[in-house]
Amino acid sequence: MVVLAASIISKSGKALVSRQFVDMSRIRIEGYLAAFPKLVGTGKQHTYVETENVRYVYQPMETLYLLLVTNKQSNILEDLETLRLLSKLVPDYSYSLDEEGIGKTAFEILFAFDEVISLGHKENVTIAQVKQYCEMESHEEKLHKLVLQSKINETKDVMKRKASEIDKSKIEKNRGDKGGFMALQSNISGRIDSGFGSDTSISNNSGGFGGGSSFGLSTEMDSFSKPKGRPTSSASAPPKDFGMKLVTTQRTNQFLESLKAEGEVIVEDVRPSVGQSKAPASLPSDPVTLSIEEKLNVTLKRDGGIGNFDLQGMLSLQILNQEDGFIKVQIETGDNPGVLFKTHPNINKDLYNGENILGLKNPSRPFPSGQGSEGVSLLKWRMQSADESLVPLSISCWPSVSGNDTYVNLEYEAPSFDLQNVVISIPLPALREAPKVQQIDGDWRYDPRKSILEWSIVLIDNSNRSGSMEFVIPAIDTSDLFPISVCFTSTKTFSNLKVVNVLPLKGGNPPKFAQRMLLATENYQVV
């Protein structure tokens, strides 16, 4: 007996799983399987079909066929016994006898076929033996897992004991703090004059300060924080909320120290002082300031290609003094045909189209002055493209899972633009430890609260048009590394728009002007 192939096919002849046990080309076995549904007649009880070259031994399984392709010299009884054994194995490995169930358990079914048939001949095995061989149980592996689980349980017990010890120490510390605070209160109460005590409101079941009656901590806190009478001198009463601030700070420090002792990564929120606060943005000092700003929205695909490229730009004018508003702005546009310009409704379009000069329709009116930090918009433009070569910064991510670790390699390329303050943010699943960065061109920072790894490059120019980063994290689903967000700025723009000159309308010397150019990302992602 020689079994050429064991297959599971649909009623239309589509091969779902097929295992060949002799040298056979793919075209040949696909031809055999595609011809089988045409040979099966309806209403017949046969379990085999013969052709000139091969014999089909089959068994229907709901909407599928379990099929053996053999040569015509094989023993039909042995073939039927092999088919019967395979028909019992397939339902044990596939949760449903349809295309979806067979497709999800294809490898398990193939392994079972290999245990039943070897080089085209049936092995003398039972169903229980096939399952045992496929499971490949190992006593050493079980022993290793038991030892590992015992270590995990032991570690959990140690953690529970330490947690209970920390809780006990906190309770004892709080008791000591309360006792010291009560002693402090009793000493202070003797120094406060009786007038202050009579003006202070205390609950009905307690006397005033002068009466010498004892009272609880809540009443004590009310007497310190809410005096209703006349204020006393600083020597007579402690500062407001003095006791509560002392206890809160101490408890917070104890909690942070306990977390650090357990191995948690603590990022302390350091609040800057008044002297360290950021200075406000500097206002322009020149009489006339022209700002060219472009915002970039790009979506790159992780496997290559571009999903979206949208650029929006604006030329704005800011004038400090109203007398400098009687001007015209002469510009020079680049040779980029994909950029579409649009002027403000108050701009003279004929003057712009003919001479590339931006001036008001009514020359007797000045440009508005004192428009804040944004100024007044003169010209807007937009650019959309599907050309990947226009992207100023491309990011490639190559994750690979090896054992219990995921190795991630990232690479950037900036072919033509000089970029500043580049930050590439990679989302990560929650980690107990920071990623292990093995190689990097630039700097990195891990934010454990947001679980984001930031790769920063201060400047990208001709000296570092490309760079890479490699880090290792525990094994994860590689799709969790996306979307990757990117932000950067540049002084080079896509429109290549430049302000050539500022022309006065009333004659005289042209006012001094400053020109600012900025390309910035608004939404730049790799998905």
Short mmCIF file of C-alpha atoms in Angstrom, two decimals:
data_model
loop_
_atom_site.label_atom_id
_atom_site.label_comp_id
_atom_site.label_asym_id
_atom_site.label_seq_id
_atom_site.Cartn_x
_atom_site.Cartn_y
_atom_site.Cartn_z
CA MET A 1 0.00 0.00 0.00
CA VAL A 2 1.27 3.46 -0.89
CA VAL A 3 -0.65 6.56 0.16
CA LEU A 4 0.30 9.43 -2.11
CA ALA A 5 -1.44 12.18 -0.14
CA ALA A 6 -3.87 12.75 2.72
CA SER A 7 -6.04 15.84 2.30
CA ILE A 8 -9.04 17.72 3.61
CA ILE A 9 -10.91 19.53 0.84
CA SER A 10 -14.18 21.40 0.45
CA LYS A 11 -17.08 20.18 -1.66
CA SER A 12 -15.84 22.44 -4.48
CA GLY A 13 -12.37 20.89 -4.48
CA LYS A 14 -10.53 23.64 -2.56
CA ALA A 15 -7.60 22.17 -0.65
CA LEU A 16 -7.62 23.17 3.03
CA VAL A 17 -4.95 20.77 4.31
CA SER A 18 -2.87 18.38 2.21
CA ARG A 19 0.13 16.23 3.19
CA GLN A 20 2.12 14.45 0.46
CA PHE A 21 4.10 11.35 1.45
CA VAL A 22 5.95 10.84 -1.87
CA ASP A 23 7.76 13.22 -4.18
CA MET A 24 4.99 15.03 -6.02
CA SER A 25 4.75 18.50 -7.56
CA ARG A 26 2.23 20.99 -6.30
CA ILE A 27 0.53 21.26 -9.68
CA ARG A 28 0.00 17.51 -9.81
CA ILE A 29 -1.60 17.18 -6.35
CA GLU A 30 -3.76 20.26 -6.96
CA GLY A 31 -4.93 18.69 -10.22
CA TYR A 32 -5.87 15.46 -8.42
CA LEU A 33 -7.78 17.33 -5.71
CA ALA A 34 -9.57 19.62 -8.17
CA ALA A 35 -10.72 16.64 -10.26
CA PHE A 36 -12.12 14.68 -7.31
CA PRO A 37 -15.50 16.51 -6.86
CA LYS A 38 -16.30 15.87 -10.52
CA LEU A 39 -15.77 12.12 -10.05
CA VAL A 40 -17.99 11.74 -6.99
CA GLY A 41 -21.52 10.85 -7.97
CA THR A 42 -24.62 11.78 -6.04
CA GLY A 43 -26.74 9.21 -4.26
CA LYS A 44 -24.01 6.55 -4.25
CA GLN A 45 -22.70 4.75 -1.19
CA HIS A 46 -19.18 4.04 -2.47
CA THR A 47 -16.22 5.25 -0.42
CA TYR A 48 -13.69 5.18 -3.26
CA VAL A 49 -13.33 6.33 -6.86
CA GLU A 50 -10.75 5.04 -9.33
CA THR A 51 -9.19 6.72 -12.35
CA GLU A 52 -6.56 5.50 -14.78
CA ASN A 53 -3.69 6.45 -12.47
CA VAL A 54 -4.88 6.82 -8.87
CA ARG A 55 -7.58 5.75 -6.45
CA TYR A 56 -9.52 8.17 -4.21
CA VAL A 57 -10.60 6.82 -0.82
CA TYR A 58 -12.81 9.38 0.89
CA GLN A 59 -15.24 10.04 3.70
CA PRO A 60 -17.64 13.02 3.94
CA MET A 61 -17.23 15.17 7.08
CA GLU A 62 -20.16 17.62 7.18
CA THR A 63 -19.32 20.15 4.43
CA LEU A 64 -15.83 18.71 3.80
CA TYR A 65 -14.17 15.60 2.44
CA LEU A 66 -11.39 13.63 4.14
CA LEU A 67 -9.52 12.17 1.19
CA LEU A 68 -6.69 9.66 0.62
CA VAL A 69 -5.04 9.60 -2.79
CA THR A 70 -3.37 6.18 -3.35
CA ASN A 71 -2.00 4.19 -6.25
CA LYS A 72 -4.21 1.47 -7.71
CA GLN A 73 -2.00 -1.33 -6.37
CA SER A 74 -2.63 -0.43 -2.71
CA ASN A 75 -4.73 -2.59 -0.41
CA ILE A 76 -8.21 -1.07 -0.25
CA LEU A 77 -8.86 -2.57 3.20
CA GLU A 78 -5.74 -0.99 4.62
CA ASP A 79 -6.70 2.28 2.99
CA LEU A 80 -10.13 2.19 4.64
CA GLU A 81 -8.57 1.45 8.03
CA THR A 82 -6.21 4.40 7.61
CA LEU A 83 -9.13 6.62 6.58
CA ARG A 84 -11.13 5.51 9.62
CA LEU A 85 -8.26 6.39 11.96
CA LEU A 86 -7.76 9.82 10.39
CA SER A 87 -11.49 10.56 10.55
CA LYS A 88 -11.38 10.07 14.34
CA LEU A 89 -8.30 12.26 14.76
CA VAL A 90 -9.48 15.30 12.79
CA PRO A 91 -12.45 16.18 15.11
CA ASP A 92 -10.14 15.90 18.14
CA TYR A 93 -7.82 18.62 16.80
CA SER A 94 -10.31 20.92 15.04
CA TYR A 95 -13.02 22.57 17.12
CA SER A 96 -15.31 22.88 14.06
CA LEU A 97 -15.41 20.93 10.80
CA ASP A 98 -15.45 23.95 8.47
CA GLU A 99 -12.88 25.99 6.59
CA GLU A 100 -12.20 28.33 9.52
CA GLY A 101 -11.70 25.55 12.06
CA ILE A 102 -9.46 23.48 9.76
CA GLY A 103 -7.40 26.54 8.82
CA LYS A 104 -6.69 27.49 12.47
CA THR A 105 -5.58 23.95 13.40
CA ALA A 106 -3.88 23.01 10.12
CA PHE A 107 -0.44 22.32 11.59
CA GLU A 108 -1.81 20.15 14.40
CA ILE A 109 -3.73 18.07 11.84
CA LEU A 110 -0.62 17.69 9.65
CA PHE A 111 1.43 16.52 12.62
CA ALA A 112 -1.23 13.90 13.38
CA PHE A 113 -1.19 12.76 9.73
CA ASP A 114 2.59 12.30 9.94
CA GLU A 115 2.23 10.07 12.98
CA VAL A 116 -0.31 7.83 11.23
CA ILE A 117 1.37 7.58 7.80
CA SER A 118 5.11 7.33 7.19
CA LEU A 119 6.53 7.30 3.64
CA GLY A 120 3.10 6.32 2.33
CA HIS A 121 2.63 3.34 4.67
CA LYS A 122 0.34 3.16 7.70
CA GLU A 123 1.98 3.00 11.10
CA ASN A 124 0.68 0.58 13.71
CA VAL A 125 -0.53 3.22 16.16
CA THR A 126 -3.69 4.02 18.07
CA ILE A 127 -5.45 7.31 18.62
CA ALA A 128 -4.08 7.59 22.17
CA GLN A 129 -0.53 7.03 20.94
CA VAL A 130 -0.88 9.67 18.21
CA LYS A 131 -2.08 12.23 20.78
CA GLN A 132 0.79 11.34 23.11
CA TYR A 133 3.37 11.67 20.34
CA CYS A 134 1.97 15.03 19.23
CA GLU A 135 1.87 16.43 22.75
CA MET A 136 5.54 15.46 23.26
CA GLU A 137 5.24 15.46 27.04
CA SER A 138 8.53 15.51 28.89
CA HIS A 139 9.09 14.61 32.51
CA GLU A 140 12.00 17.05 32.71
CA GLU A 141 9.85 19.83 31.32
CA LYS A 142 7.13 19.13 33.88
CA LEU A 143 9.72 19.12 36.65
CA HIS A 144 11.15 22.43 35.42
CA LYS A 145 7.68 24.01 35.35
CA LEU A 146 6.94 22.76 38.88
CA VAL A 147 10.21 24.23 40.19
CA LEU A 148 9.50 27.53 38.41
CA GLN A 149 5.97 27.70 39.79
CA SER A 150 7.22 26.98 43.31
CA LYS A 151 9.68 29.85 43.02
CA ILE A 152 6.90 32.15 41.84
CA ASN A 153 4.67 31.13 44.76
CA GLU A 154 7.53 31.61 47.20
CA THR A 155 8.21 35.08 45.82
CA LYS A 156 4.52 35.98 46.18
CA ASP A 157 4.57 34.85 49.81
CA VAL A 158 7.63 37.00 50.50
CA MET A 159 5.91 39.98 48.88
CA LYS A 160 2.81 39.46 51.01
CA ARG A 161 4.91 39.31 54.19
CA LYS A 162 6.78 42.47 53.28
CA ALA A 163 3.51 44.22 52.44
CA SER A 164 2.05 43.27 55.82
CA GLU A 165 5.21 44.48 57.57
CA ILE A 166 5.01 47.81 55.74
CA ASP A 167 1.35 48.20 56.72
CA LYS A 168 2.17 47.48 60.37
CA SER A 169 5.01 49.97 60.38
CA LYS A 170 2.70 52.60 58.86
CA ILE A 171 0.07 51.98 61.57
CA GLU A 172 2.65 52.24 64.36
CA LYS A 173 4.13 55.39 62.84
CA ASN A 174 0.70 56.99 62.55
CA ARG A 175 -0.01 56.19 66.20
CA GLY A 176 3.26 57.85 67.21
CA ASP A 177 2.46 60.92 65.11
CA LYS A 178 -0.99 61.26 66.68
CA GLY A 179 0.43 60.98 70.19
CA GLY A 180 3.01 63.69 69.56
CA PHE A 181 0.38 65.94 68.05
CA MET A 182 -1.92 65.57 71.07
CA ALA A 183 0.92 66.45 73.41
CA LEU A 184 1.70 69.50 71.32
CA GLN A 185 -1.97 70.54 71.46
CA SER A 186 -2.15 70.24 75.25
CA ASN A 187 0.90 72.48 75.67
CA ILE A 188 -0.45 75.08 73.27
CA SER A 189 -3.94 75.12 74.78
CA GLY A 190 -2.56 76.30 78.13
CA ARG A 191 -1.01 79.38 76.54
CA ILE A 192 -4.09 80.57 74.66
CA ASP A 193 -6.03 83.25 76.49
CA SER A 194 -9.56 82.66 77.66
CA GLY A 195 -11.00 85.27 75.25
CA PHE A 196 -9.80 83.26 72.23
CA GLY A 197 -11.26 80.15 73.79
CA SER A 198 -14.66 81.75 74.30
CA ASP A 199 -14.76 82.95 70.67
CA THR A 200 -13.83 79.56 69.24
CA SER A 201 -16.71 77.26 68.30
CA ILE A 202 -16.42 73.69 69.62
CA SER A 203 -18.93 70.84 69.61
CA ASN A 204 -21.61 70.68 72.35
CA ASN A 205 -20.08 67.81 74.26
CA SER A 206 -16.79 69.63 74.86
CA GLY A 207 -15.85 72.75 76.75
CA GLY A 208 -13.83 75.77 75.68
CA PHE A 209 -10.09 76.14 75.77
CA GLY A 210 -10.26 77.74 79.22
CA GLY A 211 -12.44 74.98 80.68
CA GLY A 212 -9.65 72.43 80.36
CA SER A 213 -11.97 69.74 78.95
CA SER A 214 -10.41 67.18 76.62
CA PHE A 215 -11.51 66.98 72.97
CA GLY A 216 -10.73 64.87 69.88
CA LEU A 217 -8.50 65.44 66.91
CA SER A 218 -11.30 66.64 64.61
CA THR A 219 -12.30 69.41 67.02
CA GLU A 220 -8.65 70.26 67.45
CA MET A 221 -8.19 70.64 63.70
CA ASP A 222 -11.27 72.87 63.45
CA SER A 223 -9.91 75.13 66.21
CA PHE A 224 -6.59 75.50 64.38
CA SER A 225 -7.93 76.01 60.87
CA LYS A 226 -11.16 77.99 61.46
CA PRO A 227 -10.77 80.59 64.25
CA LYS A 228 -13.83 82.82 64.48
CA GLY A 229 -12.51 85.28 67.02
CA ARG A 230 -9.86 87.98 66.78
CA PRO A 231 -6.46 86.85 65.49
CA THR A 232 -3.76 86.09 68.01
CA SER A 233 -0.06 86.71 67.85
CA SER A 234 2.30 84.31 66.09
CA ALA A 235 3.76 83.27 69.43
CA SER A 236 0.35 82.16 70.74
CA ALA A 237 -0.82 79.90 67.87
CA PRO A 238 0.94 77.63 65.42
CA PRO A 239 0.77 78.26 61.65
CA LYS A 240 -2.37 77.24 59.79
CA ASP A 241 -2.63 73.49 58.95
CA PHE A 242 0.82 72.93 60.46
CA GLY A 243 0.12 69.43 61.82
CA MET A 244 -1.66 68.09 58.73
CA LYS A 245 1.10 69.15 56.35
CA LEU A 246 3.74 67.46 58.47
CA VAL A 247 1.89 64.12 58.59
CA THR A 248 0.91 64.15 54.90
CA THR A 249 4.46 64.76 53.70
CA GLN A 250 5.83 62.05 55.95
CA ARG A 251 3.24 59.49 54.85
CA THR A 252 3.84 60.27 51.16
CA ASN A 253 7.59 59.81 51.57
CA GLN A 254 7.05 56.49 53.37
CA PHE A 255 4.76 55.29 50.57
CA LEU A 256 7.27 56.22 47.85
CA GLU A 257 10.12 54.58 49.73
CA SER A 258 8.11 51.37 50.15
CA LEU A 259 7.36 51.27 46.42
CA LYS A 260 11.03 51.81 45.59
CA ALA A 261 12.01 49.00 47.95
CA GLU A 262 9.64 46.65 46.08
CA GLY A 263 11.34 47.43 42.77
CA GLU A 264 8.81 49.87 41.30
CA VAL A 265 10.08 52.61 39.00
CA ILE A 266 9.12 55.93 40.60
CA VAL A 267 9.16 59.12 38.55
CA GLU A 268 8.89 62.02 40.97
CA ASP A 269 6.96 65.08 39.83
CA VAL A 270 9.32 67.96 40.49
CA ARG A 271 7.45 71.23 40.30
CA PRO A 272 9.55 74.16 39.12
CA SER A 273 9.85 77.16 41.37
CA VAL A 274 8.73 80.63 40.40
CA GLY A 275 12.22 81.56 39.30
CA GLN A 276 12.41 78.46 37.08
CA SER A 277 9.16 79.08 35.22
CA LYS A 278 9.36 79.43 31.48
CA ALA A 279 9.71 82.92 30.16
CA PRO A 280 6.92 84.14 27.89
CA ALA A 281 7.49 84.00 24.14
CA SER A 282 9.49 86.97 22.96
CA LEU A 283 7.46 89.53 21.02
CA PRO A 284 8.83 90.80 17.72
CA SER A 285 10.94 93.93 18.02
CA ASP A 286 11.09 94.82 14.32
CA PRO A 287 8.52 97.26 12.91
CA VAL A 288 7.34 94.67 10.38
CA THR A 289 7.52 90.90 10.84
CA LEU A 290 6.53 88.37 8.18
CA SER A 291 6.10 84.76 9.29
CA ILE A 292 6.03 81.81 6.89
CA GLU A 293 4.67 78.75 8.67
CA GLU A 294 3.81 75.33 7.26
CA LYS A 295 2.07 72.51 9.13
CA LEU A 296 2.55 68.92 8.00
CA ASN A 297 0.11 66.02 8.34
CA VAL A 298 1.60 62.74 7.16
CA THR A 299 0.57 59.11 7.60
CA LEU A 300 3.17 56.51 6.63
CA LYS A 301 2.50 52.78 6.33
CA ARG A 302 4.60 50.40 8.41
CA ASP A 303 5.24 48.15 5.40
CA GLY A 304 6.23 51.03 3.14
CA GLY A 305 4.27 53.56 1.17
CA ILE A 306 2.34 56.65 2.15
CA GLY A 307 -1.24 56.86 3.32
CA ASN A 308 -1.66 60.63 3.58
CA PHE A 309 0.40 63.74 2.84
CA ASP A 310 -1.24 67.08 3.55
CA LEU A 311 0.62 70.38 3.88
CA GLN A 312 -0.98 73.67 4.88
CA GLY A 313 0.94 76.95 4.92
CA MET A 314 0.30 80.57 5.79
CA LEU A 315 2.08 83.90 5.38
CA SER A 316 1.19 86.29 8.19
CA LEU A 317 2.08 89.92 8.74
CA GLN A 318 2.57 91.65 12.07
CA ILE A 319 3.04 95.41 12.37
CA LEU A 320 3.90 97.18 15.61
CA ASN A 321 2.99 100.78 14.68
CA GLN A 322 0.06 101.87 12.55
CA GLU A 323 2.16 104.35 10.54
CA ASP A 324 4.17 101.41 9.19
CA GLY A 325 1.01 99.74 7.82
CA PHE A 326 1.01 101.56 4.46
CA ILE A 327 3.11 98.94 2.69
CA LYS A 328 3.10 96.27 -0.01
CA VAL A 329 4.89 92.94 0.33
CA GLN A 330 6.83 91.58 -2.62
CA ILE A 331 7.26 87.80 -2.52
CA GLU A 332 8.90 85.09 -4.55
CA THR A 333 7.24 81.68 -4.87
CA GLY A 334 9.12 78.48 -5.54
CA ASP A 335 8.83 76.22 -8.56
CA ASN A 336 6.79 73.53 -6.81
CA PRO A 337 3.75 72.90 -9.05
CA GLY A 338 1.91 70.94 -6.37
CA VAL A 339 1.48 73.98 -4.09
CA LEU A 340 -1.82 75.85 -4.55
CA PHE A 341 -1.84 79.44 -3.27
CA LYS A 342 -4.88 81.46 -2.19
CA THR A 343 -4.85 85.12 -1.16
CA HIS A 344 -6.90 86.88 1.51
CA PRO A 345 -10.18 88.41 0.20
CA ASN A 346 -8.86 91.94 0.94
CA ILE A 347 -5.70 91.41 -1.13
CA ASN A 348 -5.49 92.82 -4.66
CA LYS A 349 -5.49 89.63 -6.74
CA ASP A 350 -4.52 91.34 -10.01
CA LEU A 351 -1.46 92.85 -8.38
CA TYR A 352 -0.53 89.46 -6.92
CA ASN A 353 -1.04 87.51 -10.15
CA GLY A 354 0.86 90.03 -12.25
CA GLU A 355 3.77 91.08 -10.03
CA ASN A 356 3.77 88.71 -7.01
CA ILE A 357 3.03 91.69 -4.74
CA LEU A 358 0.63 91.48 -1.81
CA GLY A 359 -1.21 94.73 -1.27
CA LEU A 360 -4.65 95.79 -0.09
CA LYS A 361 -7.42 96.47 -2.59
CA ASN A 362 -7.83 99.90 -1.02
CA PRO A 363 -4.33 101.44 -0.90
CA SER A 364 -5.53 104.28 1.30
CA ARG A 365 -6.06 101.87 4.17
CA PRO A 366 -3.12 100.52 6.19
CA PHE A 367 -2.60 96.93 7.23
CA PRO A 368 -3.90 96.28 10.76
CA SER A 369 -1.35 96.70 13.52
CA GLY A 370 -1.01 95.09 16.92
CA GLN A 371 -2.56 91.73 15.95
CA GLY A 372 -0.92 89.78 18.78
CA SER A 373 1.57 87.01 18.23
CA GLU A 374 -0.17 85.55 15.14
CA GLY A 375 -0.60 88.68 13.05
CA VAL A 376 -2.89 89.01 10.04
CA SER A 377 -2.99 86.34 7.32
CA LEU A 378 -2.05 87.47 3.79
CA LEU A 379 -1.59 84.24 1.86
CA LYS A 380 -2.45 80.57 2.38
CA TRP A 381 -1.43 77.50 0.45
CA ARG A 382 -1.98 73.76 0.45
CA MET A 383 -0.23 70.76 -0.98
CA GLN A 384 -1.39 67.14 -1.20
CA SER A 385 0.55 64.28 -2.72
CA ALA A 386 0.99 60.51 -2.79
CA ASP A 387 4.69 60.71 -3.68
CA GLU A 388 6.69 59.05 -0.91
CA SER A 389 9.88 60.82 -2.00
CA LEU A 390 8.47 64.13 -0.71
CA VAL A 391 8.42 62.89 2.90
CA PRO A 392 11.04 64.84 4.89
CA LEU A 393 11.58 62.02 7.41
CA SER A 394 10.88 58.32 6.82
CA ILE A 395 10.77 55.79 9.67
CA SER A 396 11.29 52.03 9.30
CA CYS A 397 10.47 49.63 12.14
CA TRP A 398 11.73 46.02 12.12
CA PRO A 399 10.41 44.07 15.14
CA SER A 400 11.25 40.40 15.60
CA VAL A 401 10.25 38.01 18.39
CA SER A 402 12.89 35.57 19.60
CA GLY A 403 11.99 33.39 22.57
CA ASN A 404 10.80 35.57 25.43
CA ASP A 405 12.18 38.82 23.96
CA THR A 406 11.21 41.18 21.18
CA TYR A 407 14.07 42.87 19.32
CA VAL A 408 13.06 46.17 17.73
CA ASN A 409 15.22 47.95 15.15
CA LEU A 410 14.24 51.44 14.01
CA GLU A 411 15.83 53.51 11.29
CA TYR A 412 15.24 57.06 10.10
CA GLU A 413 16.18 58.75 6.82
CA ALA A 414 16.03 62.47 6.08
CA PRO A 415 17.26 62.82 2.48
CA SER A 416 17.00 66.57 1.92
CA PHE A 417 15.63 68.49 4.91
CA ASP A 418 17.65 69.73 7.89
CA LEU A 419 15.46 68.95 10.91
CA GLN A 420 15.63 70.22 14.48
CA ASN A 421 14.26 68.83 17.75
CA VAL A 422 13.28 65.45 16.30
CA VAL A 423 11.36 63.21 18.72
CA ILE A 424 10.17 59.74 17.67
CA SER A 425 7.67 58.28 20.17
CA ILE A 426 7.18 54.49 20.21
CA PRO A 427 4.21 53.16 22.24
CA LEU A 428 4.98 50.13 24.40
CA PRO A 429 2.87 47.87 26.60
CA ALA A 430 3.13 48.33 30.35
CA LEU A 431 6.63 47.27 31.46
CA ARG A 432 8.06 46.76 34.91
CA GLU A 433 11.49 47.86 33.71
CA ALA A 434 12.69 50.30 31.10
CA PRO A 435 13.59 48.86 27.67
CA LYS A 436 17.17 47.75 27.13
CA VAL A 437 18.56 50.10 24.50
CA GLN A 438 21.51 48.35 22.86
CA GLN A 439 22.38 50.91 20.16
CA ILE A 440 21.16 54.41 19.38
CA ASP A 441 22.10 57.45 17.31
CA GLY A 442 20.92 60.22 19.60
CA ASP A 443 19.28 60.11 23.03
CA TRP A 444 16.38 58.17 24.51
CA ARG A 445 13.92 58.55 27.36
CA TYR A 446 11.31 56.16 28.73
CA ASP A 447 8.09 57.50 30.27
CA PRO A 448 6.72 54.71 32.52
CA ARG A 449 3.44 56.53 33.17
CA LYS A 450 2.49 56.77 29.49
CA SER A 451 4.58 53.69 28.58
CA ILE A 452 6.25 55.53 25.68
CA LEU A 453 9.87 55.29 24.52
CA GLU A 454 11.09 58.59 23.06
CA TRP A 455 14.02 58.71 20.64
CA SER A 456 15.31 62.26 20.28
CA ILE A 457 17.80 63.78 17.84
CA VAL A 458 18.65 67.44 18.35
CA LEU A 459 19.71 68.10 14.74
CA ILE A 460 19.63 66.12 11.50
CA ASP A 461 21.85 67.55 8.76
CA ASN A 462 24.36 66.30 6.18
CA SER A 463 26.39 64.61 8.92
CA ASN A 464 23.58 62.26 10.01
CA ARG A 465 21.04 61.87 7.21
CA SER A 466 20.27 58.38 8.54
CA GLY A 467 20.41 56.78 11.95
CA SER A 468 19.22 53.72 13.82
CA MET A 469 18.11 52.51 17.23
CA GLU A 470 17.86 49.01 18.68
CA PHE A 471 16.18 48.00 21.92
CA VAL A 472 14.89 44.83 23.57
CA ILE A 473 11.62 44.33 25.47
CA PRO A 474 9.68 41.26 26.62
CA ALA A 475 7.83 39.32 23.92
CA ILE A 476 4.74 41.22 22.71
CA ASP A 477 2.43 41.46 19.75
CA THR A 478 4.41 43.57 17.28
CA SER A 479 1.28 45.52 16.30
CA ASP A 480 1.39 47.11 19.79
CA LEU A 481 4.41 49.17 18.65
CA PHE A 482 2.21 51.27 16.39
CA PRO A 483 1.27 54.02 15.70
CA ILE A 484 4.68 55.67 15.99
CA SER A 485 4.40 59.45 16.39
CA VAL A 486 7.02 61.89 15.10
CA CYS A 487 7.51 65.61 15.71
CA PHE A 488 10.17 67.97 14.39
CA THR A 489 10.75 71.48 13.07
CA SER A 490 12.70 72.89 10.15
CA THR A 491 13.56 76.25 8.65
CA LYS A 492 13.15 74.87 5.13
CA THR A 493 9.67 74.90 3.62
CA PHE A 494 8.01 72.98 0.80
CA SER A 495 6.67 76.11 -0.88
CA ASN A 496 10.10 77.83 -0.99
CA LEU A 497 8.21 81.08 -0.45
CA LYS A 498 10.42 84.10 0.31
CA VAL A 499 9.75 87.75 1.09
CA VAL A 500 11.88 89.79 -1.31
CA ASN A 501 11.06 93.31 -0.17
CA VAL A 502 8.60 95.52 1.70
CA LEU A 503 7.56 98.52 -0.41
CA PRO A 504 6.18 101.73 1.19
CA LEU A 505 3.06 103.26 -0.34
CA LYS A 506 3.81 106.88 0.65
CA GLY A 507 7.40 106.95 -0.55
CA GLY A 508 10.48 107.27 1.58
CA ASN A 509 12.67 104.55 2.98
CA PRO A 510 11.10 101.09 3.30
CA PRO A 511 10.56 100.01 6.91
CA LYS A 512 12.84 97.46 8.44
CA PHE A 513 11.34 94.00 8.36
CA ALA A 514 12.14 90.54 9.70
CA GLN A 515 11.31 87.23 8.05
CA ARG A 516 10.67 83.98 9.93
CA MET A 517 10.26 80.53 8.37
CA LEU A 518 9.05 77.39 10.13
CA LEU A 519 8.00 73.91 9.06
CA ALA A 520 6.40 71.93 11.91
CA THR A 521 4.52 68.67 12.27
CA GLU A 522 0.89 68.67 13.30
CA ASN A 523 0.16 64.96 12.98
CA TYR A 524 3.00 62.74 11.70
CA GLN A 525 2.55 58.99 12.27
CA VAL A 526 3.63 55.57 11.12
CA VAL A 527 0.62 53.22 11.29
#
